[in-house]
Short mmCIF file of C-alpha atoms in Angstrom, two decimals:
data_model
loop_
_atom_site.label_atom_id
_atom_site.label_comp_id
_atom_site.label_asym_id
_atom_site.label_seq_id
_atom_site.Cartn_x
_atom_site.Cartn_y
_atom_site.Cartn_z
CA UNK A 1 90.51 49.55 75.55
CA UNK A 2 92.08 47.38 77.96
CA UNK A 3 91.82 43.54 77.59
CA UNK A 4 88.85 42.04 79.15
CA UNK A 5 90.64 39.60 80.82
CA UNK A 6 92.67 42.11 82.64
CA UNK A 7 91.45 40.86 86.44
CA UNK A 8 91.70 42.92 89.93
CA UNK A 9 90.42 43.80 93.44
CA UNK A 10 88.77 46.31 93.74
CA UNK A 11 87.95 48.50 97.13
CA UNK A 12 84.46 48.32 97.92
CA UNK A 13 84.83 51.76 99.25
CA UNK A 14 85.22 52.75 95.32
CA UNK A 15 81.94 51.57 94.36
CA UNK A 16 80.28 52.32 97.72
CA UNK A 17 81.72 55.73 98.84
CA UNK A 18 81.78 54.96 102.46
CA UNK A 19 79.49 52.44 102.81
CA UNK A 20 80.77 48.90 102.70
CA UNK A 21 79.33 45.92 101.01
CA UNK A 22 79.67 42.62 101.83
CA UNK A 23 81.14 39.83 99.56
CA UNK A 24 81.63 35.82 99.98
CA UNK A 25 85.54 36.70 99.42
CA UNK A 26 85.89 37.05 103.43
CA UNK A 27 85.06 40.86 103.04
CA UNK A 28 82.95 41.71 106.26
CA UNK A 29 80.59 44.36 105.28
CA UNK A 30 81.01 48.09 106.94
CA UNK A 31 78.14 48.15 109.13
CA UNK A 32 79.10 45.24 111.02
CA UNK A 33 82.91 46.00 111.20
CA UNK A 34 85.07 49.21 112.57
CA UNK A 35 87.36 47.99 109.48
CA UNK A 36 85.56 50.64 107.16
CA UNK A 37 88.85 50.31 105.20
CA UNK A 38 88.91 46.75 104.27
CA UNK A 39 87.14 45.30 101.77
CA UNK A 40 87.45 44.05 98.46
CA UNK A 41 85.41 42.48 95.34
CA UNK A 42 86.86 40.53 91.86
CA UNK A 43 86.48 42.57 88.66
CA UNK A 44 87.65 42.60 85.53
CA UNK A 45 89.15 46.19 83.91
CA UNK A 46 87.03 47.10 80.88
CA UNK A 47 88.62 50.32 79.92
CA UNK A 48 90.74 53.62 80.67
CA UNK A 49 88.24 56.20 81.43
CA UNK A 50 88.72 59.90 81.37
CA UNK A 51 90.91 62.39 83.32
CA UNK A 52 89.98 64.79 85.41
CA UNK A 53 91.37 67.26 88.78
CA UNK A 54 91.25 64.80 90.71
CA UNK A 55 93.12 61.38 88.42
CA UNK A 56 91.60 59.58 85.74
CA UNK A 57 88.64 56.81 86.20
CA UNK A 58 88.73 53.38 84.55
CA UNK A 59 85.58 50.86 84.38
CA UNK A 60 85.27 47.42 85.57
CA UNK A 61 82.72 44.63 86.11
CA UNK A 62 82.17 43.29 89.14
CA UNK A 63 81.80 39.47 89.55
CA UNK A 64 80.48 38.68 93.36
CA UNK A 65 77.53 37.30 93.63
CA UNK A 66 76.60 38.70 97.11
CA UNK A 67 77.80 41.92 95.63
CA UNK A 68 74.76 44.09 94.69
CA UNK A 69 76.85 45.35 92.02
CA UNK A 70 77.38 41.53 90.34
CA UNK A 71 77.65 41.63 86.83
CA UNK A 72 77.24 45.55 86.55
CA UNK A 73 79.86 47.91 84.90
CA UNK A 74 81.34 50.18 87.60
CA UNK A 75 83.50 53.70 87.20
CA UNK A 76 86.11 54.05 89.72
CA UNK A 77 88.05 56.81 89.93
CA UNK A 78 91.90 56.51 90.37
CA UNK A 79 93.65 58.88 92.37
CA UNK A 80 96.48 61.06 91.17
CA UNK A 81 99.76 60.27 93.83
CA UNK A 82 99.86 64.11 94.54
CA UNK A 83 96.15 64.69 95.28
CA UNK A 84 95.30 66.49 98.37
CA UNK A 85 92.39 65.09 99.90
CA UNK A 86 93.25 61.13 98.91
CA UNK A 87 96.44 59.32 100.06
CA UNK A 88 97.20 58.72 96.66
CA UNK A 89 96.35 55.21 96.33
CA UNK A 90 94.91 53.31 93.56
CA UNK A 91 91.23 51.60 94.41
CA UNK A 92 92.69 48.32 92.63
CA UNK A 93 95.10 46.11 92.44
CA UNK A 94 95.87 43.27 90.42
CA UNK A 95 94.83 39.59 90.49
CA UNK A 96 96.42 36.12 90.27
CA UNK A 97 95.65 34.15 87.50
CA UNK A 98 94.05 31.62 89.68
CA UNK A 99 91.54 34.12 90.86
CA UNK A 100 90.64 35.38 87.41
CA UNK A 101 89.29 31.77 86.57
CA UNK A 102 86.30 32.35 88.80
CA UNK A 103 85.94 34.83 86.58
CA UNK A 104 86.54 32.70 83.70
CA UNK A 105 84.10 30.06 84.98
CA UNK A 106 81.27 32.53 85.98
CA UNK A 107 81.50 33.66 81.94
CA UNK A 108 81.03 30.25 81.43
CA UNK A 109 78.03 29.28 83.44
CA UNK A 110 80.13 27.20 85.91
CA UNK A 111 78.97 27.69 89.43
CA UNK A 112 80.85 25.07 90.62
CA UNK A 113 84.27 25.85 89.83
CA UNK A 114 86.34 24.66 92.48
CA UNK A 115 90.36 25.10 92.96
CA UNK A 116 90.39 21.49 94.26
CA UNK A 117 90.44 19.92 91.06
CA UNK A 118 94.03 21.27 89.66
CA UNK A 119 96.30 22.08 92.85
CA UNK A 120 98.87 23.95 90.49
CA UNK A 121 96.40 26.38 89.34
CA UNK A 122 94.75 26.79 92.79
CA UNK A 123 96.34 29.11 95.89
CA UNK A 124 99.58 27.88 96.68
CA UNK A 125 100.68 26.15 99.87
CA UNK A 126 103.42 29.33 100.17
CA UNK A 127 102.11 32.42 99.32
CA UNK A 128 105.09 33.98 99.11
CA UNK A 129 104.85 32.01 95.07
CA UNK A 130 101.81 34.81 94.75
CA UNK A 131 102.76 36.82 91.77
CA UNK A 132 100.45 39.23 93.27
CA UNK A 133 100.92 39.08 97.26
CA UNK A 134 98.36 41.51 98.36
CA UNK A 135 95.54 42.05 101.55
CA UNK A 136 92.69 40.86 99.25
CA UNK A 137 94.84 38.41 97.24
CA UNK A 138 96.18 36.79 100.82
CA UNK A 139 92.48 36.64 102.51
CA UNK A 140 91.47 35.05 99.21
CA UNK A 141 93.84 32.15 98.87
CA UNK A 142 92.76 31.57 102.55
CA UNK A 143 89.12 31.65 102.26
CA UNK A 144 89.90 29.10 99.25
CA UNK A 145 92.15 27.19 100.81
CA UNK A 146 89.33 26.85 104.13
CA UNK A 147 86.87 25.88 101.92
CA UNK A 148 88.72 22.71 100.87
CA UNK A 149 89.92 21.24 104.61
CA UNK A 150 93.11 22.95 104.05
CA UNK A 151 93.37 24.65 106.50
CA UNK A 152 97.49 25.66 107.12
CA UNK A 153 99.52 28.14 104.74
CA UNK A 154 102.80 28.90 104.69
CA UNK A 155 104.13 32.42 104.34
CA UNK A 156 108.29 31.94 104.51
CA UNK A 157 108.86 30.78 107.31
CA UNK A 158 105.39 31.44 109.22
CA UNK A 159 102.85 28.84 109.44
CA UNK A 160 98.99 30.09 109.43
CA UNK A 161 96.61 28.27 110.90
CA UNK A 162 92.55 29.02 110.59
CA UNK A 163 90.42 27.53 113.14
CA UNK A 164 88.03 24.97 111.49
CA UNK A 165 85.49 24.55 113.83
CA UNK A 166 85.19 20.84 113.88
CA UNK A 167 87.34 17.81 114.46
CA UNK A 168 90.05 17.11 111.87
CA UNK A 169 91.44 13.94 113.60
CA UNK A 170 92.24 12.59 109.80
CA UNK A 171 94.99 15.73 110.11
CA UNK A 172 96.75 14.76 113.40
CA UNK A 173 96.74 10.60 113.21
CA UNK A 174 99.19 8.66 113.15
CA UNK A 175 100.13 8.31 109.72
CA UNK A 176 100.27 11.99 109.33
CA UNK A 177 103.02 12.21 111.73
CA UNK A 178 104.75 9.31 110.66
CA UNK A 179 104.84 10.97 107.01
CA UNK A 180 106.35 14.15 108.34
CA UNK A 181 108.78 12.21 110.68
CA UNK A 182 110.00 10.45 107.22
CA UNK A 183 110.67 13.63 105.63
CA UNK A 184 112.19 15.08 108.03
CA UNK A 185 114.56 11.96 108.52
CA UNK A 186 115.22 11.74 104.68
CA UNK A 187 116.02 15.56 104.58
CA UNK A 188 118.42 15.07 107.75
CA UNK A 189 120.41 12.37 105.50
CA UNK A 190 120.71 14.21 102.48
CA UNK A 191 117.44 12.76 100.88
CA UNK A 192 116.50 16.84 99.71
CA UNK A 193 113.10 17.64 99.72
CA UNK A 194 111.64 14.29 98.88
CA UNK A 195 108.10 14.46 100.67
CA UNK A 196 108.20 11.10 101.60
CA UNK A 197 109.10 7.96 100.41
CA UNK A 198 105.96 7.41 98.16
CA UNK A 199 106.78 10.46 96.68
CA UNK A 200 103.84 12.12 98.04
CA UNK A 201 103.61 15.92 98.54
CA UNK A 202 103.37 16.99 101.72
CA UNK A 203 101.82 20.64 102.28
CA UNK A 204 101.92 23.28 105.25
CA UNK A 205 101.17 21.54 108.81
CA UNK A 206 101.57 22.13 111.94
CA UNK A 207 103.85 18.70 112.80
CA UNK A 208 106.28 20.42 109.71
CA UNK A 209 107.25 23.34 111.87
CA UNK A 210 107.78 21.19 114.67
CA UNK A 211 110.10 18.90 112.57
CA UNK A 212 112.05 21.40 111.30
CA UNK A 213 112.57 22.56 114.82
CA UNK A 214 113.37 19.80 116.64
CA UNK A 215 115.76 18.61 113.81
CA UNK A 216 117.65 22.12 113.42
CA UNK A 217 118.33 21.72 117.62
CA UNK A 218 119.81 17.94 117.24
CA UNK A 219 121.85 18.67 114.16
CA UNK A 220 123.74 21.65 115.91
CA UNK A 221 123.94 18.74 119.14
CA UNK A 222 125.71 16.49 117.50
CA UNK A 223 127.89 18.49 114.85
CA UNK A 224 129.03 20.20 118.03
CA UNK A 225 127.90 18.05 120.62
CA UNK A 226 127.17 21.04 122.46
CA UNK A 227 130.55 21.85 123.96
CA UNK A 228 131.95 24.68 122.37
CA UNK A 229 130.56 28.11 121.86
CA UNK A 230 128.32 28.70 119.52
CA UNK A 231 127.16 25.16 118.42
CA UNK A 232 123.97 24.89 120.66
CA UNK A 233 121.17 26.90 119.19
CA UNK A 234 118.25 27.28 121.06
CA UNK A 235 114.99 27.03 119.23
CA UNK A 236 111.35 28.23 119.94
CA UNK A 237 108.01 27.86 118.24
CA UNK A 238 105.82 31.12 118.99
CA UNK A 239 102.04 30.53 118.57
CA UNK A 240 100.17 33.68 118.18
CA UNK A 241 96.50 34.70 117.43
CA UNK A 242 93.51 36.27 118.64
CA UNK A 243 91.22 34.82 121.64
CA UNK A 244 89.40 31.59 120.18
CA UNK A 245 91.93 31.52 117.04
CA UNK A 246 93.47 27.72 118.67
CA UNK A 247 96.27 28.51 120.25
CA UNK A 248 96.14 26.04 122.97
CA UNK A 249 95.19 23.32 120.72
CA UNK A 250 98.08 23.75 118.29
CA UNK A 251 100.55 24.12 121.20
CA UNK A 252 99.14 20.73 122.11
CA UNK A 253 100.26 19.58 118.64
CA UNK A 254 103.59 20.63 119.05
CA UNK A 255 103.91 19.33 121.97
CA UNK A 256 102.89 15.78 120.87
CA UNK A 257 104.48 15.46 117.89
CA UNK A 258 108.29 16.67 119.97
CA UNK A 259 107.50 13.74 122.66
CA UNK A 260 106.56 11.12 120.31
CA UNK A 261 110.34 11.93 118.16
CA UNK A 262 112.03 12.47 121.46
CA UNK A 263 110.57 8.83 122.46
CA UNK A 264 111.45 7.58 119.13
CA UNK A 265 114.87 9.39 119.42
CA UNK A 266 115.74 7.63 123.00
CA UNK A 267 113.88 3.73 121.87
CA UNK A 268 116.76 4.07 118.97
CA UNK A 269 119.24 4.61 121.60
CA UNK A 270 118.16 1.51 123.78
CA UNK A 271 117.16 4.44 126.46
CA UNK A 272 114.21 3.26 128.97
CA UNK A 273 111.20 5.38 130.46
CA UNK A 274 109.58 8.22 129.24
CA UNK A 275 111.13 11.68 128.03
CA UNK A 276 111.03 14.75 130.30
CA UNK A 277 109.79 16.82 126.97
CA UNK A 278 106.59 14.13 127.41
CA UNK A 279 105.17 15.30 130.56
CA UNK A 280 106.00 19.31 129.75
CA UNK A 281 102.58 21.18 129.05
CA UNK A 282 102.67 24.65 127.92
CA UNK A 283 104.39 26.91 130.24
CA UNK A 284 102.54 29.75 129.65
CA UNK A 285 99.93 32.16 128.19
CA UNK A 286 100.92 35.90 128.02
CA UNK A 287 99.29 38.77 126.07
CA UNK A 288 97.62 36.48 123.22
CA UNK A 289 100.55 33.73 122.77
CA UNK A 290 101.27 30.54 124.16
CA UNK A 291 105.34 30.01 125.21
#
């Protein structure tokens, strides 16, 4: 027997043959999709199964309540790697702990568990910290992360942004770029990654990867002062995404938040008028990304 508290995705095609089923994890159901491949529900391994031809099968229950196999006990079959007619793999993978305490909580009788209340155990603002980094895992985190106004994750060094169909001006006031300035003027003097000078943690945004930009182009201006070869490093932000996804609207971001520290670059320099960076507007839009 395996431990009941052994957690994963599972393929919906697994319990569905071909036929997709929908779930509130962000899995869009077959017959409204071309997808037919993607789609996922949270289970929790019961037991090894037995072996046949074809691999062995292992059960799981299913917790999804727009699943219409919630709560039931479900045989999947694995698939041996040298099988003919499968591409040899697995209808499962494995799940972060912070997913397997929906599970946890829907054992309990808790409906309204909710990631919010204990960041640490939640999705991380990197999900390159996943233990498990994973298609379902990834679209999970997201959907989790949407669900609570959060609506920017970090992957390295990419930034991704969901569209939240409604005004967020509490994410793009002043004060929000004032706190990113201040980190990115403590980190410039050697102040590490101290968020900001409350102490406050600062996650993913959209004024952070402008920051870093603009600061990685003046530090190689003035330890060079862009004379010799080498020491001037251009830098570019590329906005991608589908039609719709907000890729003018973040571009106007960026845009804002390099004028306003260009302005406050040339007012500590005793320089009058307005910046030529100020009056720039996105040059342009080419094959689903904004230059």
């Amino acid at each position: 027997m395996v431990s009941h508290r052994t957690c994963v995705w599972v393929k919906t095609s697994a319990l569905n043959g071909s036929n997709g089923v929908g779930t509130k994890k962000g899995v869009v159901s077959h017959d409204d999709a071309d997808e037919s491949d993607w789609g996922w529900v949270l289970a929790t391994l019961v037991s090894s199964g037995t072996e046949d031809e074809a691999g062995d099968t292992v059960q799981v229950i299913v917790y999804d309540e727009e699943s219409q196999y919630h709560l039931k006990t479900m045989t999947v079959k694995r698939v041996r790697a040298d099988s003919s007619n499968e591409d040899g793999s697995d209808p499962y993978v494995m799940a972060n702990t912070f997913e397997a305490e929906e599970i946890d909580a829907a054992e309990n009788g808790d409906s309204n568990f909710d990631d919010e209340d204990d960041d640490d155990d939640g999705p991380p603002d990197d999900l390159i910290n996943l233990v498990h980094l994973h298609e379902p895992a990834l679209v999970y985190s997201l959907r989790k992360r949407f669900d609570v106004d959060k609506i920017y994750t970090s992957t390295g060094p990419i930034l991704l942004a969901l569209n939240p169909f409604k005004y967020c001006k509490e994410l793009y006031d002043d004060s929000v770029m004032g706190a990113y300035s201040q980190r990115g003027e403590m980190r410039m003097m050697g102040g590490g990654d101290e968020e900001s000078s409350g102490g406050a943690k600062l996650g993913p945004h959209v004024f952070g990867t402008a920051d870093n930009t603009f600061r990685c182009m003046m530090k190689c201006l003035e330890d060079g002062g862009g004379k010799s070869p080498g020491t001037v490093k251009d830098q570019a932000i590329l906005v991608s995404g589908e039609s719709g996804a907000g890729k003018t609207v973040t571009t106007k971001h960026i845009m804002m938040y390099l004028a306003t520290l260009s302005q406050r670059r040339n007012k500590m320099k005793a320089s009058a008028g307005p910046t030529k960076l100020s009056a720039r507007r996105p040059s342009m839009m080419r094959g689903g990304d904004v230059e």
